């Protein structure tokens, strides 16, 4: 079990992470929030890249800052902006990571090859990373994060730069990982996690707003999601008036979908909420 207690990070007067407190067990947890919400800050503290200003993280009851290498041995980390050496081959990187994680040489070779195979990079194992596409880099990023068979896997915006097909493939790969491990999947893209997350952690301005399973989050939005089919002037007016709104296509016509506590227009009809609506409701103007 992973426990965050009052985790806080301040940069001067600016609070990037504000008394972040949560308990995580096994399964896929999505850390969902707009850019600047504090997601990477939280991840970077967890992996030991930056120190918190206040608060602690506990793993099975032990403060991770007192575990040193023992904690490093159980985490796998795929950074938001991986700085892979372009002149390394995929296999060079895997061997290097294996060495960093203290994996015995005799096991390392086999394990590196197996992981490259699991992310479909066997054919590219001796190609230089500099020649890789975005999708190949992300898959390599996942493979290197799994080198030590981590108990906690941290993925920071792992689908950035992937095309839709690669996104689906990545999602499936994460889903196939054992239920025995804790996966923290940071993203601002709802579709990345809506089919795989056990629970969603909504984070904004450094604060944890909510932790819940998707059906519960969506249920809370009942009666808050509306659609209107106005004329052209009406569309502009509604978009201006309601920042939590978007255009959708309905029977070849343009409708305005509005997330609002009360009925926004006499002709508005109530709609079945989606996770996207939760995102819009919670993050409003900052949502994009
Ligand atoms: P996210 O990953 O959710 O997009 P970050 O954790 O990267 O958000 O950033 C949270 C906030 O902290 C942002 O407003 C960012 O500008 C600020 N921040 C991050 N790192 C630093 C830093 N080294 N110095 C000052 N401010 C920072
Ligand atoms: Mg980030």
Coordinates of C-alpha atoms and ligand atoms in Angstrom, one line a residue:
X1 CA 0.0 0.0 0.0
X2 CA 1.2 3.5 -0.9
X3 CA 0.1 6.4 1.3
X4 CA 0.6 10.1 0.6
X5 CA 0.3 12.2 3.7
X6 CA -0.1 15.9 3.4
X7 CA 2.4 16.0 0.6
X8 CA 3.3 19.6 -0.2
X9 CA 5.7 21.2 -2.7
X10 CA 6.4 24.9 -2.7
X11 CA 8.4 26.9 -5.3
X12 CA 8.9 30.2 -3.4
X13 CA 5.4 31.4 -2.6
X14 CA 3.8 29.2 -5.3
X15 CA 2.3 26.0 -4.1
X16 CA 2.6 23.3 -6.8
X17 CA 1.3 20.5 -4.5
X18 CA -1.0 21.3 -1.6
X19 CA -1.4 18.8 1.2
X20 CA -1.9 15.9 -1.2
X21 CA -3.3 13.0 0.8
X22 CA -4.4 9.6 -0.5
X23 CA -4.0 5.9 -0.1
X24 CA -3.4 3.7 -3.1
X25 CA -3.6 -0.1 -3.3
X26 CA -3.1 -2.3 -6.4
X27 CA -4.6 -1.5 -9.8
X28 CA -4.6 1.3 -12.2
X29 CA -5.1 4.8 -10.7
X30 CA -5.5 7.7 -13.1
X31 CA -4.2 11.0 -12.0
X32 CA -6.3 13.3 -14.1
X33 CA -5.9 17.1 -14.2
X34 CA -5.2 19.9 -16.6
X35 CA -1.7 21.2 -17.4
X36 CA -0.1 22.7 -14.4
X37 CA -2.3 20.8 -11.9
X38 CA 0.7 19.3 -10.1
X39 CA 0.8 15.8 -11.5
X40 CA 4.4 15.7 -12.5
X41 CA 5.4 17.4 -9.2
X42 CA 3.7 14.5 -7.3
X43 CA 5.4 11.9 -9.5
X44 CA 8.8 13.5 -9.3
X45 CA 8.5 13.5 -5.5
X46 CA 7.4 9.8 -5.5
X47 CA 10.4 8.8 -7.7
X48 CA 12.8 10.8 -5.6
X49 CA 13.8 13.4 -8.2
X50 CA 12.6 16.3 -6.0
X51 CA 12.1 16.6 -2.3
X52 CA 8.7 17.7 -0.8
X53 CA 8.5 20.9 1.2
X54 CA 6.3 19.0 3.6
X55 CA 4.6 15.7 4.1
X56 CA 5.6 12.1 3.5
X57 CA 5.0 9.1 1.4
X58 CA 4.7 5.7 3.0
X59 CA 5.1 2.3 1.4
X60 CA 3.6 -0.5 3.5
X61 CA 4.0 1.7 6.5
X62 CA 7.6 2.8 5.9
X63 CA 8.6 6.4 5.0
X64 CA 10.1 6.0 1.5
X65 CA 12.7 8.6 2.2
X66 CA 14.1 6.2 4.7
X67 CA 14.1 3.2 2.3
X68 CA 16.8 4.5 -0.1
X69 CA 17.6 1.9 -2.8
X70 CA 15.0 -0.4 -1.5
X71 CA 12.2 1.9 -2.8
X72 CA 14.0 2.5 -6.0
X73 CA 14.1 -1.2 -6.6
X74 CA 10.3 -1.5 -6.5
X75 CA 9.4 1.4 -8.8
X76 CA 9.3 1.8 -12.5
X77 CA 9.1 5.3 -14.0
X78 CA 8.3 6.5 -17.4
X79 CA 9.0 10.3 -17.3
X80 CA 6.9 12.9 -19.2
X81 CA 10.0 14.0 -21.2
X82 CA 12.3 11.1 -21.4
X83 CA 15.9 12.2 -22.2
X84 CA 17.0 9.0 -24.1
X85 CA 20.4 9.3 -25.6
X86 CA 19.8 9.3 -29.4
X87 CA 23.0 7.4 -30.1
X88 CA 22.0 4.5 -27.8
X89 CA 20.3 1.6 -29.4
X90 CA 17.1 0.2 -27.8
X91 CA 19.2 -2.6 -26.3
X92 CA 21.9 -0.2 -25.1
X93 CA 19.2 1.7 -23.1
X94 CA 17.7 -1.5 -21.7
X95 CA 21.1 -2.8 -20.6
X96 CA 21.9 0.6 -19.0
X97 CA 18.6 0.7 -17.1
X98 CA 19.2 -2.9 -16.0
X99 CA 22.6 -1.9 -14.6
X100 CA 21.1 1.1 -12.9
X101 CA 18.5 -1.0 -11.2
X102 CA 21.2 -3.5 -10.1
X103 CA 19.9 -6.5 -12.1
X104 CA 22.5 -9.2 -12.3
X105 CA 24.3 -9.3 -15.7
X106 CA 23.3 -13.0 -16.4
X107 CA 19.6 -12.2 -16.0
X108 CA 19.7 -8.8 -17.7
X109 CA 20.2 -9.8 -21.3
X110 CA 17.3 -12.2 -21.3
X111 CA 15.0 -9.8 -19.5
X112 CA 15.9 -6.9 -21.8
X113 CA 15.1 -8.9 -24.9
X114 CA 11.9 -10.2 -23.4
X115 CA 10.7 -6.7 -22.6
X116 CA 11.5 -5.4 -26.0
X117 CA 9.6 -8.2 -27.5
X118 CA 6.6 -7.4 -25.2
X119 CA 6.4 -3.9 -26.6
X120 CA 7.0 -5.1 -30.2
X121 CA 10.4 -3.7 -30.6
X122 CA 12.4 -6.8 -31.2
X123 CA 13.1 -5.9 -34.8
X124 CA 14.4 -2.5 -33.7
X125 CA 16.5 -3.6 -30.8
X126 CA 19.8 -2.6 -32.5
X127 CA 18.4 0.6 -34.1
X128 CA 19.4 3.9 -32.6
X129 CA 16.8 5.7 -30.5
X130 CA 17.4 8.9 -32.5
X131 CA 15.7 7.2 -35.5
X132 CA 12.6 6.1 -33.5
X133 CA 9.1 7.5 -34.1
X134 CA 7.1 9.0 -31.2
X135 CA 5.2 5.7 -30.7
X136 CA 8.4 3.6 -30.7
X137 CA 10.0 5.9 -28.1
X138 CA 6.9 5.6 -25.8
X139 CA 6.9 1.8 -26.1
X140 CA 10.6 1.8 -25.2
X141 CA 9.8 4.1 -22.3
X142 CA 7.4 1.5 -21.0
X143 CA 9.8 -1.4 -21.5
X144 CA 12.6 0.4 -19.6
X145 CA 10.2 1.2 -16.8
X146 CA 9.4 -2.5 -16.4
X147 CA 13.0 -3.7 -16.3
X148 CA 13.0 -4.4 -12.5
X149 CA 9.5 -5.9 -12.5
X150 CA 8.2 -2.9 -10.4
X151 CA 5.5 -3.1 -7.8
X152 CA 4.7 0.5 -8.5
X153 CA 4.6 1.7 -12.1
X154 CA 4.5 5.5 -12.7
X155 CA 3.5 6.7 -16.2
X156 CA 3.6 10.5 -16.7
X157 CA 1.6 11.5 -19.7
X158 CA 2.7 8.3 -21.5
X159 CA 0.5 8.8 -24.6
X160 CA 1.8 12.2 -25.5
X161 CA 2.7 12.3 -29.2
X162 CA 1.0 9.0 -30.0
X163 CA -1.5 8.7 -32.8
X164 CA -5.0 7.2 -32.0
X165 CA -4.0 3.6 -33.0
X166 CA -0.8 3.8 -30.9
X167 CA -2.8 5.2 -28.0
X168 CA -5.1 2.2 -28.0
X169 CA -2.1 -0.2 -28.2
X170 CA -0.4 1.5 -25.3
X171 CA -3.6 1.4 -23.2
X172 CA -4.0 -2.3 -23.9
X173 CA -0.4 -2.9 -22.9
X174 CA -0.9 -1.2 -19.6
X175 CA -4.1 -3.0 -19.0
X176 CA -2.4 -6.4 -19.5
X177 CA 0.1 -5.6 -16.7
X178 CA -0.7 -7.6 -13.6
X179 CA -3.4 -6.5 -11.2
X180 CA -0.9 -7.2 -8.5
X181 CA 0.9 -3.9 -9.0
X182 CA 0.0 -0.3 -8.5
X183 CA 0.0 1.8 -11.7
X184 CA -0.2 5.6 -11.5
X185 CA -1.2 6.9 -14.9
X186 CA -0.9 10.7 -15.1
X187 CA -2.8 12.4 -17.9
X188 CA -5.0 15.2 -19.0
X189 CA -6.6 13.1 -21.7
X190 CA -9.8 11.5 -20.5
X191 CA -10.0 8.8 -23.2
X192 CA -6.6 7.4 -22.2
X193 CA -7.9 6.1 -18.9
X194 CA -11.6 5.8 -19.0
X195 CA -11.6 2.2 -20.0
X196 CA -8.8 1.0 -17.8
X197 CA -8.7 3.0 -14.5
X198 CA -9.9 1.4 -11.3
X199 CA -10.2 4.8 -9.8
X200 CA -9.7 8.4 -10.9
X201 CA -7.8 11.0 -8.8
X202 CA -8.9 14.5 -9.9
X203 CA -6.1 17.0 -9.2
X204 CA -6.2 20.8 -9.7
X205 CA -4.1 23.6 -8.4
X206 CA -2.0 21.0 -6.5
X207 CA -5.0 19.7 -4.6
X208 CA -6.7 16.3 -4.7
X209 CA -10.3 17.2 -5.4
X210 CA -11.7 13.7 -5.5
X211 CA -10.9 10.0 -5.6
X212 CA -13.6 7.7 -7.0
X213 CA -14.4 5.0 -9.5
X214 CA -15.7 6.3 -12.8
X215 CA -19.4 5.2 -12.4
X216 CA -19.6 7.1 -9.1
X217 CA -18.0 10.2 -10.7
X218 CA -20.4 10.1 -13.6
X219 CA -23.4 9.4 -11.5
X220 CA -22.8 12.6 -9.6
X221 CA -23.2 14.5 -12.8
X222 CA -26.8 13.4 -13.3
X223 CA -29.0 16.4 -14.1
X224 CA -25.9 18.6 -14.8
X225 CA -25.4 17.8 -18.5
X226 CA -27.6 19.5 -21.1
X227 CA -27.9 19.8 -24.8
X228 CA -29.6 22.5 -26.8
X229 CA -30.1 22.9 -30.6
X230 CA -30.1 26.7 -31.0
X231 CA -29.8 28.8 -34.2
X232 CA -26.4 30.2 -35.2
X233 CA -26.7 33.3 -32.9
X234 CA -27.8 31.1 -30.0
X235 CA -24.8 28.9 -30.4
X236 CA -22.3 31.8 -30.0
X237 CA -24.3 33.2 -27.1
X238 CA -24.4 29.9 -25.2
X239 CA -20.7 29.2 -25.8
X240 CA -19.9 32.7 -24.4
X241 CA -22.3 32.4 -21.5
X242 CA -21.3 28.9 -20.4
X243 CA -17.5 28.2 -20.3
X244 CA -18.2 24.6 -19.6
X245 CA -19.7 23.9 -23.0
X246 CA -18.7 22.2 -26.3
X247 CA -20.2 21.7 -29.7
X248 CA -21.5 18.3 -30.7
X249 CA -23.1 16.9 -33.8
X250 CA -26.7 15.6 -33.4
X251 CA -28.6 14.4 -36.5
X252 CA -26.5 16.5 -38.9
X253 CA -27.1 19.6 -36.7
X254 CA -24.8 21.4 -34.3
X255 CA -25.9 21.2 -30.7
X256 CA -24.3 22.8 -27.7
X257 CA -23.5 20.5 -24.8
X258 CA -23.4 22.4 -21.5
X259 CA -22.3 21.2 -18.1
X260 CA -24.2 23.3 -15.6
X261 CA -26.0 22.8 -12.2
X262 CA -29.2 24.3 -13.6
X263 CA -31.1 24.2 -16.9
X264 CA -29.2 26.6 -19.1
X265 CA -31.9 27.3 -21.7
X266 CA -35.7 26.6 -21.9
X267 CA -35.2 24.1 -24.8
X268 CA -32.3 22.3 -23.1
X269 CA -32.7 18.6 -22.6
X270 CA -31.0 16.6 -19.9
X271 CA -28.3 14.1 -21.1
X272 CA -26.6 11.1 -19.9
X273 CA -23.3 12.3 -18.4
X274 CA -19.8 11.0 -19.5
X275 CA -16.4 11.2 -17.9
X276 CA -15.6 14.1 -20.2
X277 CA -18.4 16.0 -18.6
X278 CA -16.9 15.4 -15.1
X279 CA -13.6 16.8 -16.4
X280 CA -15.3 19.9 -17.8
X281 CA -17.3 20.4 -14.6
X282 CA -14.3 20.0 -12.3
X283 CA -11.8 21.9 -14.3
X284 CA -14.0 24.4 -16.2
X285 CA -12.0 27.2 -17.8
X286 CA -8.7 25.4 -17.3
X287 CA -10.0 22.2 -19.0
X288 CA -8.2 22.6 -22.3
Ligands
LIG1 P1 1.3 19.0 -14.4 O1 2.3 17.9 -14.5 O2 0.0 18.6 -13.8 O3 1.1 19.7 -15.8 P2 3.4 20.2 -12.9 O4 3.5 19.4 -11.7 O5 4.5 20.1 -13.9 O6 2.0 20.1 -13.5 O7 3.5 21.7 -12.4 C1 2.6 22.3 -11.4 C2 2.9 23.7 -11.2 O8 4.2 23.9 -10.7 C3 2.9 24.5 -12.6 O9 2.2 25.7 -12.4 C4 4.4 24.7 -12.8 O10 4.6 25.9 -13.6 C5 4.9 24.8 -11.4 N1 6.3 24.3 -11.4 C6 6.8 23.1 -11.7 N2 8.1 23.0 -11.5 C7 8.5 24.2 -11.1 C8 9.8 24.7 -10.7 N3 10.9 24.0 -10.8 N4 9.9 26.0 -10.3 C9 8.7 26.8 -10.3 N5 7.5 26.3 -10.6 C10 7.4 25.1 -11.0
LIG2 MG1 3.2 17.0 -16.1

